[in-house]
């Protein structure tokens, strides 16, 4: 049993590193796929939801980004990363005329 838990933890860590590496390379679609795999196996993984939200933001999929960050907040209501990005997304909805907004 302990071996199985160790293998599960290692798989989670490996996928997390992979998702981060893909994001750092700007490979957002692939990062989304990896984070979704993590969430399938670990539905309470707040970091995966935050990474998923970031990837969606980078692709301009603001509604999906909002959903991901809201899920992170459901799991961890005090998650500052999700809160900060939800605030940014809310401000995006209030900007008009194609004003550029810093998402980083």
XYZ file of N, CA, C and O in Angstrom:
416
model
N 0.822 -1.190 0.000
C 0.000 0.000 0.000
C 0.868 1.257 0.000
O 0.591 2.189 -0.727
N 1.893 1.276 0.826
C 2.777 2.450 0.885
C 3.476 2.657 -0.451
O 3.666 3.792 -0.884
N 3.839 1.561 -1.111
C 4.494 1.674 -2.413
C 3.564 2.343 -3.417
O 3.981 3.211 -4.175
N 2.299 1.956 -3.395
C 1.331 2.534 -4.319
C 1.156 4.030 -4.053
O 1.076 4.824 -4.977
N 1.122 4.434 -2.787
C 1.013 5.852 -2.455
C 2.247 6.606 -2.917
O 2.127 7.721 -3.440
N 3.428 6.025 -2.725
C 4.664 6.669 -3.178
C 4.656 6.857 -4.684
O 5.045 7.904 -5.188
N 4.207 5.842 -5.407
C 4.157 5.927 -6.866
C 3.169 7.002 -7.304
O 3.419 7.747 -8.255
N 2.058 7.119 -6.608
C 1.052 8.123 -6.933
C 1.598 9.525 -6.699
O 1.421 10.423 -7.523
N 2.289 9.718 -5.585
C 2.886 11.016 -5.277
C 3.938 11.369 -6.318
O 4.003 12.512 -6.801
N 4.753 10.405 -6.697
C 5.797 10.656 -7.700
C 5.191 10.999 -9.055
O 5.693 11.873 -9.755
N 4.112 10.323 -9.419
C 3.441 10.622 -10.685
C 2.888 12.045 -10.667
O 3.030 12.793 -11.641
N 2.300 12.429 -9.565
C 1.773 13.791 -9.420
C 2.895 14.815 -9.554
O 2.755 15.824 -10.255
N 4.009 14.577 -8.894
C 5.148 15.490 -8.966
C 5.707 15.566 -10.389
O 6.019 16.654 -10.876
N 5.799 14.431 -11.038
C 6.315 14.386 -12.409
C 5.414 15.170 -13.352
O 5.886 15.986 -14.152
N 4.122 14.951 -13.237
C 3.178 15.677 -14.103
C 3.189 17.168 -13.797
O 3.076 17.991 -14.711
N 3.322 17.524 -12.542
C 3.388 18.947 -12.184
C 4.613 19.601 -12.804
O 4.522 20.693 -13.376
N 5.745 18.935 -12.715
C 6.972 19.466 -13.333
C 6.814 19.586 -14.839
O 7.265 20.552 -15.451
N 6.166 18.595 -15.444
C 5.931 18.622 -16.886
C 5.036 19.804 -17.261
O 5.315 20.526 -18.226
N 3.978 20.018 -16.495
C 3.056 21.127 -16.773
C 3.772 22.469 -16.659
O 3.578 23.366 -17.487
N 4.615 22.608 -15.652
C 5.377 23.846 -15.468
C 6.341 24.055 -16.625
O 6.445 25.166 -17.168
N 7.036 23.003 -17.026
C 7.986 23.111 -18.137
C 7.274 23.509 -19.429
O 7.773 24.357 -20.181
N 6.127 22.922 -19.689
C 5.369 23.269 -20.892
C 4.943 24.728 -20.863
O 5.028 25.435 -21.861
N 4.498 25.185 -19.708
C 4.085 26.587 -19.579
C 5.277 27.518 -19.805
O 5.148 28.542 -20.485
N 6.417 27.167 -19.263
C 7.607 28.007 -19.430
C 8.038 28.084 -20.894
O 8.658 29.062 -21.306
N 7.674 27.084 -21.667
C 7.981 27.066 -23.095
C 6.860 27.704 -23.919
O 6.948 27.752 -25.145
N 5.808 28.142 -23.252
C 4.688 28.743 -23.968
C 3.827 27.729 -24.703
O 3.068 28.097 -25.592
N 3.910 26.484 -24.311
C 3.129 25.413 -24.937
C 1.844 25.229 -24.123
O 1.658 24.239 -23.424
N 0.967 26.217 -24.261
C -0.198 26.329 -23.386
C -1.206 25.217 -23.576
O -1.786 24.737 -22.590
N -1.468 24.812 -24.807
C -2.441 23.728 -25.038
C -1.971 22.439 -24.372
O -2.759 21.720 -23.750
N -0.678 22.147 -24.494
C -0.143 20.942 -23.872
C -0.158 21.063 -22.350
O -0.438 20.087 -21.645
N 0.121 22.254 -21.853
C 0.065 22.486 -20.405
C -1.355 22.258 -19.887
O -1.547 21.676 -18.817
N -2.341 22.693 -20.652
C -3.736 22.463 -20.270
C -4.012 20.971 -20.170
O -4.597 20.503 -19.184
N -3.582 20.217 -21.163
C -3.831 18.776 -21.174
C -3.197 18.093 -19.964
O -3.836 17.245 -19.315
N -1.974 18.455 -19.634
C -1.292 17.835 -18.493
C -1.974 18.218 -17.186
O -2.187 17.371 -16.308
N -2.344 19.482 -17.042
C -3.026 19.885 -15.809
C -4.376 19.198 -15.664
O -4.778 18.839 -14.556
N -5.073 18.991 -16.767
C -6.342 18.268 -16.703
C -6.123 16.820 -16.263
O -6.930 16.269 -15.508
N -5.029 16.211 -16.726
C -4.698 14.853 -16.277
C -4.457 14.825 -14.773
O -4.910 13.905 -14.081
N -3.741 15.814 -14.281
C -3.484 15.886 -12.845
C -4.804 16.002 -12.091
O -5.032 15.292 -11.104
N -5.682 16.876 -12.563
C -6.951 17.105 -11.887
C -7.834 15.852 -11.915
O -8.549 15.577 -10.953
N -7.756 15.092 -12.988
C -8.528 13.837 -13.047
C -8.124 12.903 -11.912
O -8.973 12.263 -11.288
N -6.820 12.828 -11.652
C -6.322 11.934 -10.611
C -6.347 12.566 -9.225
O -6.452 11.867 -8.223
N -6.199 13.884 -9.176
C -6.114 14.615 -7.908
C -7.048 15.824 -7.964
O -6.603 16.948 -8.161
N -8.344 15.595 -7.798
C -9.315 16.681 -7.985
C -9.205 17.820 -6.969
O -9.815 18.860 -7.162
N -8.406 17.663 -5.942
C -8.222 18.723 -4.946
C -6.897 19.460 -5.124
O -6.477 20.207 -4.242
N -6.239 19.292 -6.260
C -4.930 19.907 -6.506
C -5.097 21.378 -6.905
O -5.317 21.704 -8.073
N -4.987 22.247 -5.924
C -5.177 23.682 -6.143
C -4.151 24.220 -7.134
O -4.483 25.038 -8.007
N -2.903 23.771 -7.033
C -1.865 24.271 -7.924
C -2.168 23.933 -9.382
O -1.923 24.737 -10.275
N -2.722 22.753 -9.624
C -3.081 22.372 -10.995
C -4.179 23.288 -11.529
O -4.141 23.698 -12.694
N -5.152 23.625 -10.688
C -6.199 24.557 -11.119
C -5.616 25.941 -11.401
O -6.011 26.602 -12.363
N -4.677 26.388 -10.578
C -4.041 27.686 -10.831
C -3.254 27.669 -12.137
O -3.320 28.618 -12.921
N -2.516 26.596 -12.371
C -1.765 26.487 -13.638
C -2.716 26.423 -14.821
O -2.465 27.016 -15.877
N -3.817 25.699 -14.661
C -4.818 25.596 -15.721
C -5.402 26.976 -16.024
O -5.535 27.371 -17.188
N -5.715 27.721 -14.982
C -6.237 29.074 -15.174
C -5.247 29.946 -15.915
O -5.623 30.696 -16.826
N -3.987 29.853 -15.561
C -2.961 30.665 -16.229
C -2.866 30.309 -17.714
O -2.786 31.193 -18.577
N -2.880 29.026 -18.001
C -2.790 28.596 -19.399
C -3.982 29.122 -20.200
O -3.820 29.626 -21.323
N -5.167 29.025 -19.633
C -6.341 29.554 -20.319
C -6.245 31.066 -20.508
O -6.625 31.591 -21.552
N -5.726 31.766 -19.509
C -5.552 33.219 -19.646
C -4.613 33.530 -20.808
O -4.878 34.440 -21.590
N -3.539 32.800 -20.897
C -2.554 33.033 -21.959
C -3.155 32.823 -23.340
O -2.728 33.453 -24.307
N -4.138 31.937 -23.427
C -4.794 31.656 -24.712
C -6.022 32.541 -24.942
O -6.711 32.397 -25.952
N -6.290 33.439 -23.998
C -7.442 34.323 -24.159
C -8.771 33.658 -23.842
O -9.825 34.200 -24.158
N -8.724 32.512 -23.224
C -9.942 31.780 -22.839
C -10.330 32.204 -21.425
O -10.214 31.450 -20.461
N -10.815 33.444 -21.304
C -11.025 34.037 -19.992
C -12.131 33.364 -19.182
O -12.031 33.265 -17.964
N -13.164 32.901 -19.838
C -14.237 32.219 -19.129
C -13.731 30.913 -18.505
O -14.032 30.604 -17.345
N -12.949 30.164 -19.276
C -12.390 28.915 -18.757
C -11.363 29.191 -17.666
O -11.271 28.440 -16.683
N -10.612 30.263 -17.810
C -9.648 30.650 -16.777
C -10.390 30.976 -15.482
O -9.993 30.532 -14.394
N -11.476 31.728 -15.601
C -12.277 32.068 -14.433
C -12.788 30.806 -13.749
O -12.720 30.679 -12.520
N -13.277 29.864 -14.536
C -13.766 28.605 -13.968
C -12.667 27.884 -13.194
O -12.901 27.369 -12.096
N -11.468 27.830 -13.761
C -10.353 27.135 -13.107
C -9.987 27.823 -11.796
O -9.800 27.166 -10.767
N -9.884 29.143 -11.821
C -9.544 29.871 -10.601
C -10.651 29.777 -9.553
O -10.371 29.686 -8.353
N -11.906 29.770 -9.989
C -13.004 29.623 -9.035
C -12.961 28.244 -8.379
O -13.246 28.102 -7.190
N -12.578 27.240 -9.149
C -12.456 25.898 -8.571
C -11.329 25.877 -7.535
O -11.467 25.274 -6.475
N -10.229 26.557 -7.830
C -9.145 26.654 -6.857
C -9.633 27.320 -5.577
O -9.307 26.883 -4.464
N -10.442 28.370 -5.721
C -10.970 29.078 -4.553
C -11.969 28.218 -3.775
O -12.075 28.338 -2.554
N -12.689 27.352 -4.455
C -13.608 26.440 -3.778
C -12.830 25.482 -2.889
O -13.225 25.208 -1.753
N -11.712 25.014 -3.393
C -10.874 24.083 -2.627
C -10.142 24.817 -1.510
O -10.055 24.333 -0.387
N -9.613 25.992 -1.834
C -8.836 26.784 -0.874
C -9.302 28.242 -0.934
O -8.789 29.019 -1.732
N -10.271 28.600 -0.113
C -10.841 29.955 -0.171
C -9.833 31.076 0.087
O -10.108 32.228 -0.219
N -8.678 30.753 0.636
C -7.668 31.764 0.940
C -6.514 31.753 -0.057
O -5.477 32.357 0.193
N -6.697 31.092 -1.184
C -5.630 30.984 -2.173
C -5.399 32.338 -2.841
O -6.245 32.830 -3.592
N -4.257 32.933 -2.548
C -3.983 34.287 -3.036
C -3.737 34.331 -4.539
O -4.070 35.330 -5.180
N -3.186 33.275 -5.104
C -2.938 33.259 -6.552
C -4.262 33.285 -7.303
O -4.464 34.081 -8.227
N -5.170 32.414 -6.911
C -6.475 32.365 -7.573
C -7.226 33.681 -7.378
O -7.809 34.221 -8.319
N -7.198 34.225 -6.163
C -7.904 35.481 -5.883
C -7.358 36.609 -6.751
O -8.109 37.369 -7.360
N -6.044 36.737 -6.803
C -5.408 37.797 -7.589
C -5.790 37.681 -9.066
O -6.122 38.679 -9.708
N -5.787 36.479 -9.584
C -6.109 36.300 -11.002
C -7.591 36.456 -11.291
O -7.961 36.947 -12.366
N -8.447 36.092 -10.354
C -9.871 36.368 -10.532
C -10.117 37.870 -10.559
O -10.937 38.354 -11.351
N -9.401 38.609 -9.722
C -9.517 40.070 -9.746
C -9.065 40.626 -11.090
O -9.699 41.521 -11.656
N -7.970 40.102 -11.608
C -7.480 40.549 -12.926
C -8.502 40.258 -14.008
O -8.739 41.080 -14.889
N -9.078 39.066 -13.965
C -10.078 38.701 -14.962
C -11.311 39.589 -14.847
O -11.889 39.976 -15.862
N -11.701 39.916 -13.637
C -12.844 40.810 -13.443
C -12.537 42.183 -14.026
O -13.390 42.803 -14.669
N -11.316 42.661 -13.826
C -10.918 43.954 -14.393
C -10.867 43.901 -15.915
O -11.171 44.889 -16.575
N -10.496 42.759 -16.459
C -10.482 42.602 -17.910
C -11.872 42.814 -18.476
O -12.043 43.435 -19.515
N -12.870 42.283 -17.788
C -14.246 42.436 -18.240
C -14.717 43.868 -18.203
O -15.650 44.236 -18.903
N -14.054 44.709 -17.398
C -14.443 46.107 -17.270
C -13.682 47.010 -18.226
O -14.054 48.156 -18.412
N -12.603 46.496 -18.839
C -11.861 47.319 -19.785
C -12.550 47.248 -21.133
O -13.177 46.262 -21.480
N -12.426 48.316 -21.902
C -13.066 48.333 -23.219
C -12.114 48.920 -24.234
O -11.080 49.481 -23.894
N -12.461 48.754 -25.465
C -11.677 49.345 -26.538
C -10.340 48.670 -26.760
O -9.427 49.254 -27.300
N -10.219 47.411 -26.330
C -8.996 46.679 -26.574
C -7.816 47.184 -25.764
O -6.679 46.986 -26.148
N -8.079 47.838 -24.656
C -6.979 48.311 -23.805
C -6.169 47.119 -23.352
O -6.708 46.077 -22.973
N -4.878 47.264 -23.393
C -3.995 46.173 -23.009
C -3.940 46.063 -21.502
O -3.807 47.048 -20.797
N -4.086 44.829 -21.008
C -4.067 44.574 -19.577
C -2.927 43.620 -19.288
O -2.778 42.601 -19.958
N -2.132 43.928 -18.280
C -1.026 43.064 -17.883
C -1.574 41.876 -17.110
O -2.195 42.050 -16.066
N -1.364 40.675 -17.616
C -1.861 39.472 -16.978
C -0.788 38.768 -16.180
O -1.006 37.670 -15.690
N 0.355 39.369 -16.030
C 1.447 38.684 -15.326
C 1.723 39.305 -14.002
O 1.595 40.397 -13.706
